[in-house]
Short mmCIF file of C-alpha atoms and ligand atoms in Angstrom, two decimals:
data_model
loop_
_atom_site.label_atom_id
_atom_site.label_comp_id
_atom_site.label_asym_id
_atom_site.label_seq_id
_atom_site.Cartn_x
_atom_site.Cartn_y
_atom_site.Cartn_z
CA MET A 1 101.10 91.74 100.32
CA TYR A 2 103.11 90.62 97.35
CA ARG A 3 101.97 91.16 93.78
CA SER A 4 102.15 88.45 91.10
CA SER A 5 104.02 90.74 88.65
CA GLU A 6 106.74 91.09 91.29
CA LYS A 7 106.99 87.31 91.54
CA VAL A 8 107.65 86.98 87.82
CA ALA A 9 110.37 89.65 87.84
CA THR A 10 111.91 88.17 90.96
CA ARG A 11 112.13 84.66 89.58
CA THR A 12 113.68 85.89 86.34
CA MET A 13 116.34 87.74 88.27
CA ALA A 14 117.04 84.77 90.54
CA THR A 15 117.72 82.38 87.69
CA THR A 16 119.84 84.69 85.53
CA SER A 17 122.19 86.36 87.95
CA ASN A 18 124.99 85.36 90.20
CA LYS A 19 123.56 86.17 93.61
CA GLN A 20 126.87 86.34 95.38
CA ALA A 21 128.35 88.79 92.90
CA TRP A 22 125.15 90.82 93.05
CA ILE A 23 125.30 90.94 96.85
CA THR A 24 128.93 92.08 96.78
CA GLN A 25 128.00 94.80 94.34
CA LEU A 26 124.93 96.02 96.17
CA VAL A 27 126.66 96.00 99.56
CA THR A 28 129.41 98.19 98.07
CA VAL A 29 126.87 100.65 96.68
CA LEU A 30 124.72 100.70 99.82
CA LYS A 31 127.74 100.96 102.11
CA LYS A 32 128.81 104.08 100.27
CA LYS A 33 125.37 105.58 100.72
CA TYR A 34 124.53 104.41 104.22
CA ASP A 35 127.75 103.59 106.06
CA PRO A 36 127.79 106.71 108.29
CA ALA A 37 124.27 105.99 109.52
CA VAL A 38 125.07 102.35 110.21
CA GLU A 39 128.39 103.16 111.88
CA ALA A 40 126.53 105.37 114.32
CA SER A 41 124.25 102.49 115.32
CA GLY A 42 124.44 100.30 118.41
CA GLY A 43 125.39 96.63 118.60
CA THR A 44 126.82 96.69 122.12
CA ARG A 45 123.74 95.90 124.17
CA LEU A 46 123.10 92.92 126.42
CA VAL A 47 121.04 89.94 125.30
CA LEU A 48 117.78 91.06 126.93
CA ASP A 49 118.23 94.63 125.69
CA GLU A 50 118.64 93.35 122.13
CA MET A 51 115.59 91.10 122.51
CA VAL A 52 113.47 94.11 123.39
CA PHE A 53 115.19 96.25 120.78
CA GLY A 54 114.54 93.55 118.18
CA ILE A 55 110.81 93.72 118.93
CA LEU A 56 110.92 97.51 118.50
CA ARG A 57 113.03 97.37 115.35
CA GLU A 58 111.00 94.76 113.43
CA GLY A 59 109.09 96.29 110.53
CA THR A 60 110.67 99.71 110.94
CA THR A 61 114.11 101.34 111.05
CA ARG A 62 116.75 101.74 113.71
CA GLU A 63 116.18 105.48 113.42
CA LEU A 64 112.66 105.07 114.87
CA ALA A 65 113.45 102.20 117.22
CA GLU A 66 116.37 103.90 119.01
CA PRO A 67 114.36 106.79 120.55
CA ALA A 68 111.64 104.35 121.65
CA PHE A 69 114.23 102.13 123.32
CA HIS A 70 115.91 105.14 124.93
CA THR A 71 112.58 106.29 126.39
CA LEU A 72 111.92 102.83 127.79
CA ARG A 73 115.29 102.71 129.50
CA THR A 74 115.13 106.23 130.93
CA ARG A 75 111.45 106.64 131.82
CA PHE A 76 111.26 103.36 133.76
CA PHE A 77 113.59 102.41 136.60
CA ASP A 78 114.36 98.90 135.33
CA TRP A 79 112.90 95.96 133.37
CA ASN A 80 110.80 94.95 136.34
CA GLU A 81 109.12 98.34 136.48
CA ILE A 82 108.29 97.95 132.80
CA ARG A 83 106.94 94.44 133.46
CA VAL A 84 104.45 95.71 136.06
CA SER A 85 103.42 98.77 134.03
CA GLN A 86 100.10 99.19 132.27
CA LEU A 87 99.91 98.57 128.55
CA ASP A 88 98.90 102.16 127.80
CA GLU A 89 101.89 103.54 129.75
CA LEU A 90 104.24 101.42 127.72
CA GLU A 91 102.47 102.18 124.47
CA GLU A 92 102.73 105.88 125.18
CA ALA A 93 106.47 105.52 125.86
CA LEU A 94 106.97 104.00 122.42
CA GLY A 95 105.80 107.26 120.86
CA CYS A 96 105.22 107.22 117.12
CA LEU A 97 106.71 103.79 116.52
CA PRO A 98 104.54 101.80 114.06
CA ASP A 99 102.49 98.99 115.69
CA ALA A 100 103.23 100.43 119.14
CA THR A 101 100.34 98.58 120.80
CA ALA A 102 101.36 95.17 119.49
CA LYS A 103 105.00 95.81 120.35
CA ALA A 104 104.15 97.00 123.86
CA LYS A 105 102.09 93.82 124.41
CA ARG A 106 104.97 91.63 123.23
CA ILE A 107 107.45 93.41 125.49
CA LEU A 108 105.17 92.98 128.51
CA GLY A 109 104.63 89.32 127.63
CA LEU A 110 108.33 88.69 127.16
CA LEU A 111 109.34 90.34 130.43
CA GLN A 112 106.63 88.45 132.31
CA GLU A 113 107.72 85.12 130.85
CA ILE A 114 111.39 85.80 131.61
CA PHE A 115 110.51 86.81 135.16
CA GLU A 116 108.41 83.68 135.72
CA THR A 117 111.10 81.36 134.40
CA THR A 118 114.28 82.93 135.78
CA PHE A 119 113.09 85.26 138.61
CA SER A 120 115.50 87.84 137.25
CA PHE A 121 116.26 89.69 134.03
CA ASP A 122 119.81 88.48 133.64
CA LEU A 123 120.14 86.45 130.44
CA GLN A 124 123.85 86.94 129.95
CA SER A 125 124.58 83.29 130.75
CA MET A 126 123.18 82.56 127.27
CA ASP A 127 126.37 84.03 125.93
CA LYS A 128 128.25 80.98 127.21
CA LYS A 129 125.92 78.37 125.73
CA GLY A 130 127.11 78.80 122.18
CA ILE A 131 125.27 80.73 119.49
CA LYS A 132 123.00 77.92 118.26
CA GLN A 133 121.93 76.84 121.72
CA ALA A 134 121.34 80.43 122.80
CA GLY A 135 119.21 81.00 119.69
CA LYS A 136 117.10 77.94 120.51
CA GLN A 137 116.58 79.14 124.06
CA ILE A 138 115.59 82.64 122.93
CA ALA A 139 113.15 81.17 120.39
CA ARG A 140 111.24 79.38 123.18
CA TYR A 141 109.82 82.65 124.51
CA GLN A 142 106.33 83.11 123.15
CA ASP A 143 106.75 86.75 122.18
CA VAL A 144 109.98 86.11 120.34
CA ASN A 145 109.85 85.37 116.62
CA ASP A 146 112.54 84.52 114.12
CA PHE A 147 113.34 88.19 113.48
CA VAL A 148 114.19 88.69 117.16
CA VAL A 149 116.23 85.47 117.32
CA ALA A 150 118.26 86.55 114.30
CA TRP A 151 118.55 90.10 115.61
CA VAL A 152 119.96 88.99 118.97
CA THR A 153 122.26 86.49 117.26
CA GLN A 154 123.70 89.19 115.03
CA GLN A 155 123.78 92.07 117.49
CA ALA A 156 124.44 90.54 120.91
CA LEU A 157 125.95 87.10 120.28
CA SER A 158 128.33 88.00 117.43
CA GLY A 159 126.79 85.26 115.30
CA HIS A 160 125.92 85.23 111.62
CA ALA A 161 122.19 85.79 111.15
CA LEU A 162 120.17 88.09 108.92
CA PRO A 163 116.93 89.24 110.56
CA LEU A 164 114.16 89.40 107.96
CA ASP A 165 111.07 91.52 108.49
CA LEU A 166 108.44 92.33 105.87
CA PRO A 167 110.14 95.49 104.50
CA SER A 168 113.44 93.58 104.10
CA ILE A 169 111.74 90.65 102.41
CA ARG A 170 110.01 93.02 100.01
CA VAL A 171 113.30 94.70 99.03
CA LEU A 172 115.28 91.47 98.81
CA ALA A 173 112.64 89.87 96.62
CA ARG A 174 112.67 92.83 94.25
CA LEU A 175 116.45 92.58 94.15
CA GLY A 176 116.13 88.93 93.13
CA LEU A 177 117.67 87.57 96.33
CA LEU A 178 114.60 85.92 97.82
CA ASP A 179 111.78 84.03 96.20
CA LEU A 180 108.44 85.49 97.26
CA ALA A 181 106.74 82.12 96.94
CA GLU A 182 109.15 80.77 99.55
CA ALA A 183 108.75 83.92 101.65
CA GLU A 184 105.07 83.17 101.93
CA GLU A 185 105.30 79.45 102.50
CA ALA A 186 108.62 78.46 104.05
CA ASN A 187 109.46 79.23 107.60
CA ARG A 188 111.46 82.38 108.13
CA GLU A 189 114.48 80.58 109.54
CA ALA A 190 114.88 78.50 106.37
CA LEU A 191 114.40 81.58 104.23
CA ARG A 192 117.12 83.56 105.94
CA GLY A 193 119.37 80.48 106.01
CA SER A 194 119.63 80.54 102.22
CA LEU A 195 120.57 84.21 102.33
CA GLU A 196 123.05 83.80 105.18
CA ASN A 197 125.03 81.42 102.96
CA LEU A 198 125.47 84.21 100.43
CA VAL A 199 126.28 87.19 102.66
CA PRO A 200 129.65 87.17 104.46
CA LYS A 201 129.32 87.39 108.24
CA ALA A 202 131.36 90.60 108.45
CA LYS A 203 128.90 92.29 106.11
CA GLY A 204 125.79 91.06 107.91
CA PRO A 205 125.08 94.15 110.06
CA ILE A 206 125.54 96.67 107.26
CA PHE A 207 123.53 94.47 104.91
CA THR A 208 120.66 94.35 107.41
CA GLU A 209 120.65 98.08 108.10
CA SER A 210 121.16 99.13 104.49
CA ILE A 211 118.28 97.02 103.21
CA SER A 212 116.06 98.52 105.92
CA LEU A 213 117.09 102.04 104.89
CA LEU A 214 116.47 101.24 101.24
CA ALA A 215 112.94 100.15 102.17
CA ARG A 216 112.47 103.44 104.01
CA ASP A 217 113.92 105.71 101.34
CA THR A 218 112.89 104.33 97.97
CA CYS A 219 111.71 100.72 97.90
CA PHE A 220 108.22 101.46 99.25
CA GLU A 221 105.54 98.80 99.30
CA GLU A 222 103.35 100.74 96.91
CA ALA A 223 105.00 102.60 94.05
CA PRO A 224 108.73 102.24 94.81
CA ALA A 225 110.68 105.36 93.83
CA CYS A 226 113.01 103.46 91.49
CA GLU A 227 114.00 106.60 89.62
CA ASN A 228 115.75 107.81 92.81
CA CYS A 229 117.25 104.47 93.84
CA VAL A 230 121.02 103.88 93.84
CA LEU A 231 120.45 100.28 92.70
CA ARG A 232 118.19 101.10 89.78
CA SER A 233 120.73 100.36 87.04
CA GLU A 234 121.17 96.78 88.30
CA CYS A 235 117.76 95.99 89.76
CA SER A 236 115.57 94.19 87.23
CA HIS A 237 112.40 95.10 89.10
CA GLY A 238 113.46 98.75 89.14
CA GLN A 239 114.21 98.72 85.43
CA GLN A 240 110.86 97.13 84.73
CA GLN A 241 109.14 99.77 86.86
CA THR A 242 110.84 102.73 85.21
CA ALA A 243 110.33 101.29 81.70
CA SER A 244 106.59 100.95 82.29
CA ALA A 245 106.20 104.37 83.95
CA PRO A 246 104.17 106.82 81.83
CA ALA A 247 106.36 109.39 80.07
CA GLN A 248 106.34 112.86 81.59
CA PRO A 249 104.45 115.39 79.41
CA ARG A 250 106.81 117.71 77.59
CA PRO A 251 106.30 121.48 77.77
CA LYS A 252 104.59 122.85 74.65
CA SER A 253 106.89 124.59 72.21
CA ARG A 254 106.04 128.20 71.53
S1 LIG B 301 115.31 99.99 91.91
FE1 LIG B 301 113.21 100.11 92.71
S2 LIG B 301 112.58 97.99 93.09
FE2 LIG B 301 114.84 98.01 92.88
S3 LIG B 301 115.59 98.21 94.98
FE3 LIG B 301 115.48 100.27 94.12
S4 LIG B 301 113.45 101.05 94.72
FE4 LIG B 301 113.43 98.81 95.02
#
């Protein structure tokens, strides 16, 4: 859910700042804070692996998605064994991942559809189709959404795409980089397209991961912890939040 007060702050920011300069600045600050965590992340998986990982990663962090993916790949013999498994087995394997039931259903649906259309789980030929064509083909699967298309494009196809899930949209709107009205109405592909024009391709992965970590650490949906945020001095929403926060009571003088 987005609040109307956030929309006002967001629009003000969007019309008064240079978004590209702001992105350069925030990537520098976030890179300093989060680079080690992002460096340790993956990005070397096959297309199908990243499709499944994208489903796991949407709406949460890599930190939570990695163990769930690892369990899937070690507890089950192969993708086909996962395909024929029961929903509750898969759900249990995803552990404490948020929305585990919905994600398990999507993974089962995706594997079934791939199996029915290709009779195998080898999607590496997509690599040779070109990034745009591969993205279109991935998007045809019913359990794939724009986040997963963008995730696979960025992580497995070496393309320029910025996967946007709800936590990322929330943070980017507060930072004045997305318009919440558009986030609610426009399709997600168009929304990320405007952002992809502003973020250099080489910075795409760290941008994606850093924004996700910012959502986890300080930019919560309810009551963001702006006072602890590394972007507070430049974030208009953060400044508005801290300015309107009630003053802390002072200790009584003796
Ligand atoms: S200052 Fe506050 S609103 Fe701005 S990005 Fe940080 S936590 Fe979010």
